[in-house]
XYZ file of C-alpha atoms in Angstrom:
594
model
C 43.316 -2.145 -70.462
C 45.997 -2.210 -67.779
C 49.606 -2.914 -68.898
C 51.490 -5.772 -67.474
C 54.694 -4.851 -64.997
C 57.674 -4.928 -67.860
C 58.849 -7.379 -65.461
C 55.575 -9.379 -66.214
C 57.530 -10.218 -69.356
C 59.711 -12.993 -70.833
C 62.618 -12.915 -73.400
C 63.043 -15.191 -76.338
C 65.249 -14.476 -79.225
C 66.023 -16.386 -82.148
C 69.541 -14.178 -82.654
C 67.696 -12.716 -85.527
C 64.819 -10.988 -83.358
C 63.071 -11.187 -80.506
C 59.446 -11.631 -78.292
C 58.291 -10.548 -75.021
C 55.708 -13.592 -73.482
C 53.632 -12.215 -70.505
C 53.280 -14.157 -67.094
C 49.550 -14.404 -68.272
C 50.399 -16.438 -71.707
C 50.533 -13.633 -74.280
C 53.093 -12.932 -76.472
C 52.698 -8.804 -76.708
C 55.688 -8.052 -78.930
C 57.497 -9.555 -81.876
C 59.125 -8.289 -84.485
C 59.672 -11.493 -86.296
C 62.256 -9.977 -89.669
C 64.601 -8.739 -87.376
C 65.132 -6.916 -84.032
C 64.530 -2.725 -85.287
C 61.813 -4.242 -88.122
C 57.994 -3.460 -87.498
C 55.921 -5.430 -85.309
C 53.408 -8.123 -85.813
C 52.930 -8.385 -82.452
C 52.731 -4.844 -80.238
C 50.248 -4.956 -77.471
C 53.434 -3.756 -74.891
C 52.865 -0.572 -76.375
C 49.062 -0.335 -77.606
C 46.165 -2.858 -76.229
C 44.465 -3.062 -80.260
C 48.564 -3.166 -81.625
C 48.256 -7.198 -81.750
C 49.196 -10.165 -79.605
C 49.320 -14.024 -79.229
C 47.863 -15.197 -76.079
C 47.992 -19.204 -74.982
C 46.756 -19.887 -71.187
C 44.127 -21.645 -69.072
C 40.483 -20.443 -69.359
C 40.801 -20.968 -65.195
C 43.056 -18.710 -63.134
C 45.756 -19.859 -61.005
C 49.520 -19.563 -59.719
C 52.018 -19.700 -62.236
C 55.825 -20.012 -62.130
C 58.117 -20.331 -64.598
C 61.918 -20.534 -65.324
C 63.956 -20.888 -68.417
C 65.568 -24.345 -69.389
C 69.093 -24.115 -68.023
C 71.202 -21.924 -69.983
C 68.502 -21.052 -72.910
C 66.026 -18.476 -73.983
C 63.380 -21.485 -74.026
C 60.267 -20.442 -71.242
C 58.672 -22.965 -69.376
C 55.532 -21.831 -67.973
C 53.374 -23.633 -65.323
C 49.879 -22.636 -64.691
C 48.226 -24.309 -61.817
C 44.608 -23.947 -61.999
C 41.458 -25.941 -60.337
C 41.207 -28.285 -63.305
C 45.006 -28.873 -62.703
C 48.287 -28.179 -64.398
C 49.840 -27.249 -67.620
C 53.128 -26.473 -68.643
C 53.438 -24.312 -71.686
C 57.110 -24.082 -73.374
C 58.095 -20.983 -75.633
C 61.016 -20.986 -78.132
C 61.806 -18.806 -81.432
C 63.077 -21.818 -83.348
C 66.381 -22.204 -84.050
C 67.458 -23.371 -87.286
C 67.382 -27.060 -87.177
C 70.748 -28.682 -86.259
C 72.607 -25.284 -85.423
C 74.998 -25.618 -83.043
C 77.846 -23.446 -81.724
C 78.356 -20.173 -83.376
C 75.906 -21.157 -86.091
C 73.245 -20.345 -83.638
C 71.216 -17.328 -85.431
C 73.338 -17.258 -88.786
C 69.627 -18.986 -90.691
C 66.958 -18.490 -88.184
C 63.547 -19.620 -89.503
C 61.460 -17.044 -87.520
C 59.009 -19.129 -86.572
C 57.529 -18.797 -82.871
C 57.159 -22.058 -81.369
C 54.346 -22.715 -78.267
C 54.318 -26.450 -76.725
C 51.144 -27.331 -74.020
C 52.104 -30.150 -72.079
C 49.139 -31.209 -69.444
C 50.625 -31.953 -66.177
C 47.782 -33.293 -63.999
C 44.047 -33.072 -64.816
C 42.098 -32.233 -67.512
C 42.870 -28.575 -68.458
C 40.867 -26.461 -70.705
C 42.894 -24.256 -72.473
C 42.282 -20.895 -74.616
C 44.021 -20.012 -77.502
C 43.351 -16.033 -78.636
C 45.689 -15.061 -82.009
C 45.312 -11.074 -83.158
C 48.311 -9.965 -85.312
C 48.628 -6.602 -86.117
C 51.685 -5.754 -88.446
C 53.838 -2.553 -88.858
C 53.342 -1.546 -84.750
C 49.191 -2.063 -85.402
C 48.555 -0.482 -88.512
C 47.481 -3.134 -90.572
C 44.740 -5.690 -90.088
C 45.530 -8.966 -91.977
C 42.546 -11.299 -93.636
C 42.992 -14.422 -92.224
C 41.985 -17.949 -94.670
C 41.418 -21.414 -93.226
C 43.838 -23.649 -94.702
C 42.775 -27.471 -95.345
C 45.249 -28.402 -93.183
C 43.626 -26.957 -90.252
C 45.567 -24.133 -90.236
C 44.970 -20.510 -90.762
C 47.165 -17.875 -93.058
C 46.966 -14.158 -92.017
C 48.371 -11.733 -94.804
C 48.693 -7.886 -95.115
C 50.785 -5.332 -96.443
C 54.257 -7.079 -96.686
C 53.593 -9.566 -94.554
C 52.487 -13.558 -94.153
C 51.923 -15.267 -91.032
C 50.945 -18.814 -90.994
C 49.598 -20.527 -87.751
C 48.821 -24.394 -86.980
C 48.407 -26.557 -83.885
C 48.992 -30.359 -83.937
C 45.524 -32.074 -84.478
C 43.613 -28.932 -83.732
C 41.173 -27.465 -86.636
C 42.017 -23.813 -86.113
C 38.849 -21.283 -87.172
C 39.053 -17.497 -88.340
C 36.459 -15.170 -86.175
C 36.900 -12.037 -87.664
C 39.774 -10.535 -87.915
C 41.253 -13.137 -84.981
C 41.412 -16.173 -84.125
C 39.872 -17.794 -80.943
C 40.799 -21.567 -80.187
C 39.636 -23.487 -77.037
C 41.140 -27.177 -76.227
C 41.635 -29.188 -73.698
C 45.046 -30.950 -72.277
C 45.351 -34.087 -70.611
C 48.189 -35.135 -68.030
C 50.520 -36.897 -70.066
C 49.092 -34.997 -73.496
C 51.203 -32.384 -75.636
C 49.855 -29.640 -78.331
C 51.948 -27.894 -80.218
C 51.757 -24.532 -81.957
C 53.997 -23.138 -84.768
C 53.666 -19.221 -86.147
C 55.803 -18.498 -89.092
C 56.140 -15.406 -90.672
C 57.445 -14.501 -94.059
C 57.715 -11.688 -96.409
C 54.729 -11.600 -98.838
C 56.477 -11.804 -101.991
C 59.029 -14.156 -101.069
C 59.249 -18.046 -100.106
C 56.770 -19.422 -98.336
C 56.351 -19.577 -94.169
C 57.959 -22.430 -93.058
C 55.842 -25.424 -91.088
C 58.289 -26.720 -88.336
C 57.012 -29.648 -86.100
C 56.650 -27.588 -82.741
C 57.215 -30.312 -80.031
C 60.629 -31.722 -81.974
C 61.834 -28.212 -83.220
C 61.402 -26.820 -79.425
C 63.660 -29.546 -78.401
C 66.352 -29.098 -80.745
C 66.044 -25.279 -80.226
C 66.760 -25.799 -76.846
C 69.978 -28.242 -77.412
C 70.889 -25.658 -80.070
C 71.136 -22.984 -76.543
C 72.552 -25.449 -74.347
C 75.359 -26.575 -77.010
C 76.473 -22.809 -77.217
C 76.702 -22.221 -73.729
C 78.282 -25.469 -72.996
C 81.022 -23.773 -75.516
C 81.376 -20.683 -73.426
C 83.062 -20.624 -69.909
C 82.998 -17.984 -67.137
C 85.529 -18.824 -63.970
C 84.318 -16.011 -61.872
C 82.218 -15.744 -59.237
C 78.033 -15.220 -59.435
C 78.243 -17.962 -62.206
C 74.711 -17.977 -62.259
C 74.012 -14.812 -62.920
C 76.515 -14.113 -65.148
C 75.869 -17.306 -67.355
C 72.233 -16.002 -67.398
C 73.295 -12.333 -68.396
C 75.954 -13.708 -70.868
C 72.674 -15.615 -72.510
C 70.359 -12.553 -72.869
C 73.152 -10.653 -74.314
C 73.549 -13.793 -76.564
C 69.771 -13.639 -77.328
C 70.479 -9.526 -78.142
C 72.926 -10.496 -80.575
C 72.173 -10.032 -84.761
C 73.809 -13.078 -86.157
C 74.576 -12.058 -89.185
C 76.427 -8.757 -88.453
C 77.410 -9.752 -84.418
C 75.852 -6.309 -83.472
C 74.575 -6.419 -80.021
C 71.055 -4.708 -79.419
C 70.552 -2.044 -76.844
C 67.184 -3.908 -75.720
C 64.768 -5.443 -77.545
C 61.670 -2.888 -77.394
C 61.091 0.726 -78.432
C 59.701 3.237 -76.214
C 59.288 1.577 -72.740
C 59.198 4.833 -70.575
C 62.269 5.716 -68.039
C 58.735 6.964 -66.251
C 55.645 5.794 -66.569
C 53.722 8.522 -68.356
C 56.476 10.305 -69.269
C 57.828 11.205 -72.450
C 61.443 9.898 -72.780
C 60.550 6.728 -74.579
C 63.383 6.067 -77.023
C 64.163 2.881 -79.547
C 66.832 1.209 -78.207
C 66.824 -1.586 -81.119
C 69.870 -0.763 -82.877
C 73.159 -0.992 -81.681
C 75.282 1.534 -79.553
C 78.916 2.255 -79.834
C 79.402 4.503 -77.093
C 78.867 0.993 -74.931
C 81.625 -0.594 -77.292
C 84.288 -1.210 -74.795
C 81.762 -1.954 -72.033
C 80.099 -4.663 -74.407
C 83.378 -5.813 -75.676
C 84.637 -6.523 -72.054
C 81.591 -8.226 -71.117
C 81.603 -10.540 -74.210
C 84.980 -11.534 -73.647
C 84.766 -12.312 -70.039
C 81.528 -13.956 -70.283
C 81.110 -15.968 -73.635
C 84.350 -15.634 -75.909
C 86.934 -13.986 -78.317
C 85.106 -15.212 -81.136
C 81.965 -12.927 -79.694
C 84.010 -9.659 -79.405
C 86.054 -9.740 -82.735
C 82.585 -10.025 -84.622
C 81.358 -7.054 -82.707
C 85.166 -5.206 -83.377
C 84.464 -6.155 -87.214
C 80.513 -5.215 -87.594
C 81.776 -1.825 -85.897
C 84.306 -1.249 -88.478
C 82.586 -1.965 -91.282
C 80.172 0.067 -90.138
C 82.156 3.009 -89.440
C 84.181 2.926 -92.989
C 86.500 5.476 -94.111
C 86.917 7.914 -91.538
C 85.840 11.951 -92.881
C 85.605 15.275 -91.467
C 81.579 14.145 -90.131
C 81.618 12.987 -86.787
C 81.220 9.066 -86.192
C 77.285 8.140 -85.410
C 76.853 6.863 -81.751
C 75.130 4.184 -83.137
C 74.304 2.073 -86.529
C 71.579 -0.280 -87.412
C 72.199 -3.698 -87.361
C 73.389 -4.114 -90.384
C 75.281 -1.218 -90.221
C 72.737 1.404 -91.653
C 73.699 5.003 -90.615
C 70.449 6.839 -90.875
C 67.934 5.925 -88.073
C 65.830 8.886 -88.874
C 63.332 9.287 -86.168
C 59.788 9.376 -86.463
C 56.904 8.994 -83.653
C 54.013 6.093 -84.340
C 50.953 8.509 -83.426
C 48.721 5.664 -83.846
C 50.009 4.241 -80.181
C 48.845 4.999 -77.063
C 51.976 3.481 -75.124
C 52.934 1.354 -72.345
C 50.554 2.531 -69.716
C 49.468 5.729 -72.018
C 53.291 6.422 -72.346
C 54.093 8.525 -75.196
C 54.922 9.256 -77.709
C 56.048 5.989 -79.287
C 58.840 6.354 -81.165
C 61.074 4.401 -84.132
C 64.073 4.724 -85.350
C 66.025 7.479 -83.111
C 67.593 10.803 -83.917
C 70.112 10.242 -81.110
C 72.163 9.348 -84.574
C 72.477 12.613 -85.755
C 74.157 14.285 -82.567
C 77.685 14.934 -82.159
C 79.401 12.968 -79.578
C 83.326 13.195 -78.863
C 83.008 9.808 -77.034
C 82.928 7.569 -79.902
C 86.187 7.684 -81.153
C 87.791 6.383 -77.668
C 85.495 3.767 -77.277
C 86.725 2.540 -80.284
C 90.380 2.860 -80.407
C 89.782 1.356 -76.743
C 88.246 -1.986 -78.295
C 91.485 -2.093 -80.757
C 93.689 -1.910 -77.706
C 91.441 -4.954 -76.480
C 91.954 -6.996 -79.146
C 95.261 -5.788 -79.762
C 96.792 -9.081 -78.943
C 94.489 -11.096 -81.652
C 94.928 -8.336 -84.238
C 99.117 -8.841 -84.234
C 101.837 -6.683 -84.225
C 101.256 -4.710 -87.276
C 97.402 -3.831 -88.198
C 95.826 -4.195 -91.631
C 95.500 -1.226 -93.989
C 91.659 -0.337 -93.293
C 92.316 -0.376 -89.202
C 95.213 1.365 -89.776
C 93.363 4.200 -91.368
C 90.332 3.762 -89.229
C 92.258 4.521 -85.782
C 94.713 7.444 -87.614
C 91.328 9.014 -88.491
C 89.398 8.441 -85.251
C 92.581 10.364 -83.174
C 92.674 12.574 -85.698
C 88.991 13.657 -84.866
C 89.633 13.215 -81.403
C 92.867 15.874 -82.100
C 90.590 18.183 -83.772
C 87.621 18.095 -82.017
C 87.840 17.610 -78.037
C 87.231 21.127 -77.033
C 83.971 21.212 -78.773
C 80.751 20.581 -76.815
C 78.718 17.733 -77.296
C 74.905 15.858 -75.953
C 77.269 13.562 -73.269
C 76.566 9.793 -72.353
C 72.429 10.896 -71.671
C 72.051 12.105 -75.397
C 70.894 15.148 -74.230
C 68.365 16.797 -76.520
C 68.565 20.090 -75.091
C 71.667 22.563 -75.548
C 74.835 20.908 -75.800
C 77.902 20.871 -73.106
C 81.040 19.866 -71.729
C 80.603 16.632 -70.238
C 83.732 14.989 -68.715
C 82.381 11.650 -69.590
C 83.091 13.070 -73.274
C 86.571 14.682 -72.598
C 87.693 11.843 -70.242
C 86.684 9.398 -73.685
C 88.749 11.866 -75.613
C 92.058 10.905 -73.382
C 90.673 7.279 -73.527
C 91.545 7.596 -77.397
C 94.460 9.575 -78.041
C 96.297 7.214 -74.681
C 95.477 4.272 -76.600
C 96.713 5.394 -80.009
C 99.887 6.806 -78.184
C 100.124 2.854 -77.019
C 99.307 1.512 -80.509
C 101.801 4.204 -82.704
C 104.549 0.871 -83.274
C 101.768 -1.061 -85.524
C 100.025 2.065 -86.677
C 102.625 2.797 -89.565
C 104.414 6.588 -90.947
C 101.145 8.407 -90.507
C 101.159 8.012 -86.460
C 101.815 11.156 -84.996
C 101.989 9.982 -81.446
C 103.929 13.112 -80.147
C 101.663 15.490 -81.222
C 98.524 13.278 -79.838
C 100.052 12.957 -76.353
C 100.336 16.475 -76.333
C 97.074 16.774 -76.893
C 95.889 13.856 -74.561
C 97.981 15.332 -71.587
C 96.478 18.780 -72.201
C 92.799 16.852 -72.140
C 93.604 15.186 -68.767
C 95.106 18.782 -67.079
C 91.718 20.980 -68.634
C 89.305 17.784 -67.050
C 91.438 17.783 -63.684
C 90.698 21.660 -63.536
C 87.639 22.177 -65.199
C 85.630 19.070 -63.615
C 85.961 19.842 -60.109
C 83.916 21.776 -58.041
C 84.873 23.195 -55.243
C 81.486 24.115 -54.037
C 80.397 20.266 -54.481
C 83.414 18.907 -53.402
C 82.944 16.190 -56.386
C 83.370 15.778 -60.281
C 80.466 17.259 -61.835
C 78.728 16.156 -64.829
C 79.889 19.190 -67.156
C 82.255 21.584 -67.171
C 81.028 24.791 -64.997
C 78.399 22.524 -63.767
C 77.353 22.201 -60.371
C 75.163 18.564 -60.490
C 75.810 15.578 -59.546
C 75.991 12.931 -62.027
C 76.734 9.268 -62.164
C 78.978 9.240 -65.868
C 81.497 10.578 -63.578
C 81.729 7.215 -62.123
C 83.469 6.558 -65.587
C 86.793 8.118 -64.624
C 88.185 5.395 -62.466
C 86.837 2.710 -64.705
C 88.338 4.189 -67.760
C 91.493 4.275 -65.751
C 91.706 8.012 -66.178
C 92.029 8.612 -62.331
C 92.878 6.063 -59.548
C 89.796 5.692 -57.281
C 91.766 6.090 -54.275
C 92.415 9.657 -55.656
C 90.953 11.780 -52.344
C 89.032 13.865 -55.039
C 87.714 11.088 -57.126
C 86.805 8.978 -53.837
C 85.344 11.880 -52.303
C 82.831 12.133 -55.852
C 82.178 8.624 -55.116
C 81.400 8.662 -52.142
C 78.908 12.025 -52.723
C 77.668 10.217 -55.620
C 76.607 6.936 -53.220
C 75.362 9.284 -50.070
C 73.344 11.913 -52.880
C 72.210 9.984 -55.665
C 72.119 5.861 -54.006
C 69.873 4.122 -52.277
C 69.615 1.684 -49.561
C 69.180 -1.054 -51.620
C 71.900 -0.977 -53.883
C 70.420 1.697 -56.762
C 72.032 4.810 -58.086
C 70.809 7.980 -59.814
C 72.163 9.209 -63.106
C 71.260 12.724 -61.383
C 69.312 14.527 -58.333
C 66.205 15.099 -60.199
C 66.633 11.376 -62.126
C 63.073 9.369 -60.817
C 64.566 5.807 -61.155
C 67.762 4.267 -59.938
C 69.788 3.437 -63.757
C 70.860 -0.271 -63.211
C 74.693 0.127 -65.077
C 74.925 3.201 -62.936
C 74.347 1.075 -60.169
C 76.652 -1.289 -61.149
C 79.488 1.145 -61.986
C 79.440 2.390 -58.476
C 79.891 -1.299 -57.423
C 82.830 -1.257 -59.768
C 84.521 1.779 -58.310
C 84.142 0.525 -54.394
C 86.261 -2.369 -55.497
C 88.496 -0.034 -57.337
C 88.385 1.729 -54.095
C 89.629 -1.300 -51.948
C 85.787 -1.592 -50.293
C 85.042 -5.277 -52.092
C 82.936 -6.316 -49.171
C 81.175 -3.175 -49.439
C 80.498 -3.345 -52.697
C 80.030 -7.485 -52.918
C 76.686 -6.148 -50.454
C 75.865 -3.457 -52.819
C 75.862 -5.823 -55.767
C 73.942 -8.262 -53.979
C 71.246 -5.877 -53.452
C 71.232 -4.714 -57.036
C 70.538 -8.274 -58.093
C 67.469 -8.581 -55.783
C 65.911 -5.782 -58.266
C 65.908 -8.449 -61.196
C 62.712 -10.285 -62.380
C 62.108 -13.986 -61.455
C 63.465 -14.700 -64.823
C 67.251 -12.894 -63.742
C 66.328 -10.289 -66.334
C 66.778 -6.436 -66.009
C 65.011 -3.377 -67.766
C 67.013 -0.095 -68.075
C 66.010 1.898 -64.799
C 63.492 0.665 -61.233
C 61.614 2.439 -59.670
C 62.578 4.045 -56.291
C 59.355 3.548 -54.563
C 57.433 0.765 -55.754
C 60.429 -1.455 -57.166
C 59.252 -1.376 -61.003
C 61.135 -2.677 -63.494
C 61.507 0.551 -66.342
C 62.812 1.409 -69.757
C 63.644 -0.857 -72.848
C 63.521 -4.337 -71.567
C 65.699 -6.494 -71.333
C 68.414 -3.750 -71.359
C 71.998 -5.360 -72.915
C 73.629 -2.545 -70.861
C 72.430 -3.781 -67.475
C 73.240 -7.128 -68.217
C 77.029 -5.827 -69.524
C 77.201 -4.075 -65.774
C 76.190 -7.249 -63.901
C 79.337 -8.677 -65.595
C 81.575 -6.518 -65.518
C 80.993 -5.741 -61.571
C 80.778 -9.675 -60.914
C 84.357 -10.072 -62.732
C 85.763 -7.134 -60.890
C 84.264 -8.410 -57.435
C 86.164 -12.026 -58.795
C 89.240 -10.647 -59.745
C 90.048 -6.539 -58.440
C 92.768 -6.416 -60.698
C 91.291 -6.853 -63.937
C 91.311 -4.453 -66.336
């Protein structure tokens, strides 16, 4: 079976998980518990793994579009019998509005076929495979027309509005017809086994208030700058990528979409990051609200806890787990025969000197909200983190790529390193008697003078990735964001201008390195960044313009595209490409902003 372009594929998300819906009606990934929890639905990655697929038994054109300022799909199929319009949501909890959006979510899928003109027949195929395809359920008819499919730990319960649903099997095949004017509506619930019940939501009614539940949330959160759309739409999928309950943002929603199609870097990207933490925090606050980022700020420090002699974990689980011990699903064959598949991810273990800055960065942030004189436990927590930072900057690490070979000396690690011990200089006053903000700018200006000489090279005439290094790499662009140099500095503007000439495209893409097959959409975006930086806004506003032209028809971006043929690739949708989009479109609104 041929995999569908990962730009084929739709986003809901009911702020408690997630599902990918196909342009050809099938939903091909759900993980209905919670974003990082095993699938019921995996045919992305495997064509037996399980899938939901709704559509007309005729081919035609389709187009479709989200309901303004939601993750609710409208799809239209027009076929020879005529057209239907089916509408995807993962329910919301029923009268959530504002910031309660998430907090209860029912996980129930919700599928709504409206009949637009003529007399369509529709087909209804329903396969679920839990834990990523493992399990097979048994399926019972249920008097009420429905059908219940258990196994293992799991419960799924499917019905359709006046439709007498039959078991075949182990699946479920379902053909009706739709009538201009006529709706049928669908409702899958999951549950645990051995807990309450799957909840039975009225599909047509529950889609609606889902989608006021959206709409009331956005209408709460305002963004002045330029590319409105766009940003709105990003701001929404990031929304969509948020856990609720903690406020940890998602990488992406998927595991193991391939940065090249057959390839073997196929990571899970379902947990949250905090080497992206200022990034993500800048985003949120531009683009949705305070409230957004000091959830984030607080899921990361509870997270983190009392700061020891271990390095902090580049990322946590959702909930704040720390071990995300990796294992590979040898069971799946992988998007387009992709492997391995892989969950959970070992990138956990590694030491990287970045995290520490990125989070005394997001305290100088929020330093306005927090007041003048921090609590105890942040106290502590930013002491700690520049004490590691003191300690522990001349040590190599795996970089921003999470290298897997040896480790190095990455600048984007050392110029992080600065990041932190700058910002705890600047936060000493609230920090209390155990500051030591003499001894860590010491230690901060000695950073910035070993990075100065260390990261150039002569023989490049740019920043290199690493220390002794002599490749090009993109994290470089880092340094003038970061504010560590200018990027009118003639050596940091002549790196980005090597880095645009060597490693960009035409259209608007950038390379995290030579050898790199795809263009990395926040690199991209990060070069836009510096040519503003640079005083080249017009420049850049093309650049950026071109960038967005690599987006799906939905306005959602994977990790990496293709250089050739344009393909979307990676974990999709990627929160870090949508972060880029707007961050660039604030810089391009306001050069100033920091």
């Amino acid at each position: 079976m041929r995999s569908p372009a990962i730009s084929d594929y739709g986003f809901l998300s009911d702020c408690r998980s997630g599902a990918l819906v196909g342009r050809d009606g099938s939903v091909d990934w759900w993980c209905p518990d919670r974003f990082d929890a095993p699938s019921v639905f995996a045919r992305l990655l495997d064509p037996a793994a399980g899938h939901w697929r709704i559509a007309p038994l005729a081919t035609g054109r389709v187009e479709r579009a989200y309901r303004p300022d939601t993750l609710v799909l409208r799809t239209v199929h027009h076929t020879p019998e005529g057209s239907v319009a089916v509408t995807d949501a993962l329910a919301a909890e029923l009268g959530a509005r504002g910031h309660q959006l998430g907090m209860n979510s029912p996980a129930v899928l919700l599928r709504v076929v409206e009949g637009l003109s003529g007399r369509v027949r529709m087909r209804l195929d329903f396969a679920p495979r839990p834990e990523y395809g493992l399990l097979t359920p048994h399926l019972h008819e249920q008097p009420d027309g429905g059908v219940l499919a258990v196994a293992g730990p799991v419960t799924l319960s499917l019905h359709g509005t006046g439709q007498q649903l039959r078991a075949d099997g182990n699946q479920v095949t379902h053909t009706f017809e739709v009538a201009a004017g006529q709706q049928v509506g669908f409702d899958l619930a999951y549950a645990p086994l051995y807990g309450n019940p799957p909840a039975r939501l009225d599909p047509i009614s529950r889609v609606e208030d889902t989608a006021q539940a959206w709409g009331a949330y956005r209408e709460s959160h305002h963004y002045p700058g330029q590319y409105r759309v766009q940003v709105r739409n990003s701001a929404t999928v990031l929304t969509g990528l948020t856990y609720a309950r903690s406020g940890a943002v998602a990488a992406a929603l998927t595991t193991s979409l391939p940065e090249q199609t057959g390839g073997d870097r196929n990571y899970d990207y379902r947990f949250s990051w905090l080497r992206d933490f200022s990034m993500t925090m800048r985003a949120l606050w531009v683009a949705a609200c305070p409230d957004e980022a000091s959830r984030l700020f607080g899921w990361a420090a509870r997270s983190i806890g009392r700061i020891g002699d271990q390095p902090v974990p580049v990322l946590f689980g959702l909930e704040g787990e720390r071990d995300l011990t990796e294992h590979e699903v040898v069971h799946l064959h992988g998007y387009a025969g992709s492997r391995p598949v892989r969950v959970g991810n070992d990138a956990w273990r590694q030491r990287q000197l970045d995290v520490p800055g990125e989070v005394i960065q997001a305290v100088w942030q929020l330093r306005d909200s927090l007041g003048e004189t921090l609590d105890e436990e942040l106290r502590e927590m930013v002491i700690g983190l520049a004490e590691q930072v003191a300690t522990t900057w001349r040590r190599p690490d795996r970089g921003m790529w999470e290298s897997r070979d040896a480790e190095r000396h990455y600048l984007s690690s050392k110029v992080l390193c600065w990041v932190g011990l700058h910002r705890a200089v600047q936060l000493a006053p609230r920090l209390g008697d155990r500051a030591d903000p003499r001894r860590w700018a010491g230690i901060r200006d000695e950073i910035r003078e070993t990075v100065l000489r260390e990261g150039w090279n002569d023989r490049v005439g740019a920043y290199t990735g690493a220390f002794d290094s002599a490749e090009l790499d993109a994290s470089v662009l880092f340094l003038p964001i970061m504010n560590f140099l200018p990027a009118t500095d003639p050596r940091m503007r002549a790196t980005i201008d090597l880095i645009g000439r060597e490693l960009g495209t035409d259209d608007g893409l950038v390379r995290r390195w030579s050898t790199d097959p795809a263009g990395f959409v926040l690199c991209s975006f990060w070069h836009v960044d510096c040519l503003i930086k640079a005083g080249e806004t017009e420049r850049a506003r093309t650049l950026f313009e071109k960038i967005l032209g690599h987006a799906n028809d939905l306005g959602l971006f994977a990790e990496q595209i293709d250089l050739d043929s344009g393909a979307q690739l990676g974990n999709m949708p990627q929160a870090l490409s949508h972060i880029g989009l707007i961050n660039a479109a604030w810089r391009l609104t306001d050069p100033t902003a920091d």
